CSV table of C-alpha atoms in Angstrom, one decimal:
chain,number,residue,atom,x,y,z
A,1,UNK,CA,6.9,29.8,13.4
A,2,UNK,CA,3.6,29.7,11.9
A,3,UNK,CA,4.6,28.8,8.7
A,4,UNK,CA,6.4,26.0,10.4
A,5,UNK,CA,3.3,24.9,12.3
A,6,UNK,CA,1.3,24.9,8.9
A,7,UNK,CA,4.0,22.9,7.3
A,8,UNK,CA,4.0,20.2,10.2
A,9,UNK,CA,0.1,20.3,10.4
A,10,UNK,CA,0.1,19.1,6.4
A,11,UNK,CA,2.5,16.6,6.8
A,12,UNK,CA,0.6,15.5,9.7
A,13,UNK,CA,-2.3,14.9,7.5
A,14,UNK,CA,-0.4,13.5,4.8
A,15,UNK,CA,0.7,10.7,6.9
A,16,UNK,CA,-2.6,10.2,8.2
A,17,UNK,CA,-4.1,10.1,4.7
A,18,UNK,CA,-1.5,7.9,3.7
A,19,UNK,CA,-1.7,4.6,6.4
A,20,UNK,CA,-4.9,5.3,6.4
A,21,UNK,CA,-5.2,4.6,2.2
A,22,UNK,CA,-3.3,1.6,2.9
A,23,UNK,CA,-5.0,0.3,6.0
A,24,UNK,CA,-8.1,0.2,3.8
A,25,UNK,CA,-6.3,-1.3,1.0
A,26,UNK,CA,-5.2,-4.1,3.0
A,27,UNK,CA,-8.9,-4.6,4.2
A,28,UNK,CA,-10.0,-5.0,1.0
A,29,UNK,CA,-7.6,-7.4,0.2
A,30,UNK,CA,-8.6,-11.2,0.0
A,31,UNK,CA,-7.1,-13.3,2.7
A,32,UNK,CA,-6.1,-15.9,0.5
A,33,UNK,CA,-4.1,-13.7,-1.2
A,34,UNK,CA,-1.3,-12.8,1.3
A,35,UNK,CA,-1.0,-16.4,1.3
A,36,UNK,CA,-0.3,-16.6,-2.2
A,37,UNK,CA,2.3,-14.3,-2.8
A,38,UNK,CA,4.6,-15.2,0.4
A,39,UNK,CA,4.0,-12.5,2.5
A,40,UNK,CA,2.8,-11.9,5.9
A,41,UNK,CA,-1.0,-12.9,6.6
A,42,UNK,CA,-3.9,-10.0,6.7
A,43,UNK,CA,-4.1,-10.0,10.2
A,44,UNK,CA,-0.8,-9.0,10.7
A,45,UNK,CA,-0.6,-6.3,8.3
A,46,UNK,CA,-4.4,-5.0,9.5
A,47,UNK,CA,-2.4,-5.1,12.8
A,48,UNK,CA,0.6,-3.3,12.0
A,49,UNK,CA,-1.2,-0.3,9.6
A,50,UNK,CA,-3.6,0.1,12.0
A,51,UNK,CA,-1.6,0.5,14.9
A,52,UNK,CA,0.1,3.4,12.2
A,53,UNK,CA,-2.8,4.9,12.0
A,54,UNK,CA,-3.3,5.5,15.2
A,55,UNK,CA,-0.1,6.5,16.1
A,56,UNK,CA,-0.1,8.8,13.3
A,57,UNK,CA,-3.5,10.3,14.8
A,58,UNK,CA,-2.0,10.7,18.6
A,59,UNK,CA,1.5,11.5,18.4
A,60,UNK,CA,3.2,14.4,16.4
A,61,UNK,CA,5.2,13.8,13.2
A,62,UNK,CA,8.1,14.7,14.9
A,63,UNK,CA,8.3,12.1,17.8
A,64,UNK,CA,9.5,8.4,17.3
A,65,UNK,CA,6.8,6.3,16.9
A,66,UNK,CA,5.1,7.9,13.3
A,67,UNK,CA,8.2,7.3,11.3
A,68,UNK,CA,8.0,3.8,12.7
A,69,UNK,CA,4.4,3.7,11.6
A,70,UNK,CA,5.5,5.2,8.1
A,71,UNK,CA,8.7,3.2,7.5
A,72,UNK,CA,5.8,-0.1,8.0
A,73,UNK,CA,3.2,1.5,5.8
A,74,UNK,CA,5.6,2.3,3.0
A,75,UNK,CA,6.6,-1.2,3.3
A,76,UNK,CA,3.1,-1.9,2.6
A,77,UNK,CA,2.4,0.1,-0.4
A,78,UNK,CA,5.7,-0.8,-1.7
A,79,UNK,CA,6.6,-4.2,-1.5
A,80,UNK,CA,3.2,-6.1,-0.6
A,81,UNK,CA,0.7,-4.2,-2.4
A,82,UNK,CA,2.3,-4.6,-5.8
A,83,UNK,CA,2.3,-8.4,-5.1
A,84,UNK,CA,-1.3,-8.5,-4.2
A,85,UNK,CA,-2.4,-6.5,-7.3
A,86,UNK,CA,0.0,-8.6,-9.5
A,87,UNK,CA,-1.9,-11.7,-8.3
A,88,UNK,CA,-5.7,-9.9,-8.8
A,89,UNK,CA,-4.9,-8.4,-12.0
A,90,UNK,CA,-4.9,-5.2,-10.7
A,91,UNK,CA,-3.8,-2.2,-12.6
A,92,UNK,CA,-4.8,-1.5,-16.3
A,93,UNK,CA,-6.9,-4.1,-18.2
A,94,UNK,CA,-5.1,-6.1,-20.7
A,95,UNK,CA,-6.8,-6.4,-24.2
A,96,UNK,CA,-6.1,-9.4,-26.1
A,97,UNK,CA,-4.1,-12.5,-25.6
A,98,UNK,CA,-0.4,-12.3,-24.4
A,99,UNK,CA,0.6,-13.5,-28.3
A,100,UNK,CA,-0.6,-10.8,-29.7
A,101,UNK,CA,2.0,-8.6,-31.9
A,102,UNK,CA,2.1,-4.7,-32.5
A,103,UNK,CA,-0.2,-6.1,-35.8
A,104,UNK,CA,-2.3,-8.7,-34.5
A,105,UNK,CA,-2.2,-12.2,-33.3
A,106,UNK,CA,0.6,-14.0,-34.0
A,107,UNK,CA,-0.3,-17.6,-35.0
A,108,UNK,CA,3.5,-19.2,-34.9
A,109,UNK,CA,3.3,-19.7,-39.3
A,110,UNK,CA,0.1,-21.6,-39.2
């Protein structure tokens, strides 16, 4: 049983770890931005990963309402935060224009 405790203690963490990661990427986030890409506002989703955080710090993984809160922050990191970084330019830098070739630029001929 304590092995089973253990595991249930680390997965408890995990999910902590994890709406908590996204809570404070969606802070971070400009407001603006939600906006842009069609999805909910940064209220709401301050609202609804914060209120997973907490649950995931009061109730225990096995109960209802943390795999409500992880079913809403995987819908987060999933769906929204790729939008948001798409429309920052998030991820790796891009070097050069988008008509460069595997060779160089490509001019069209000229």
């Amino acid at each position: 049983m304590q092995g089973f405790a253990g595991f249930m203690w680390l997965l408890s963490m995990a999910l902590i770890v994890f709406s908590g990661f996204a809570l404070i990427d969606a802070a971070t986030r400009r407001e603006d931005a939600y906006r842009a890409v069609d999805k909910q506002t940064k209220p709401f989703w301050l609202i609804v990963l914060g209120i997973a955080f907490v649950v995931n710090l009061i109730f225990n993984v096995l109960s209802f309402l943390p795999v409500i809160g992880l079913i809403a922050t995987i819908v987060y990191m999933v769906d929204v935060r790729p939008a948001l970084r798409g429309l920052s330019g998030g991820g790796r830098p891009r070097r050069g224009s988008s008509s460069d070739g595997p060779y160089g630029p490509y001019n069209g001929g000229r």
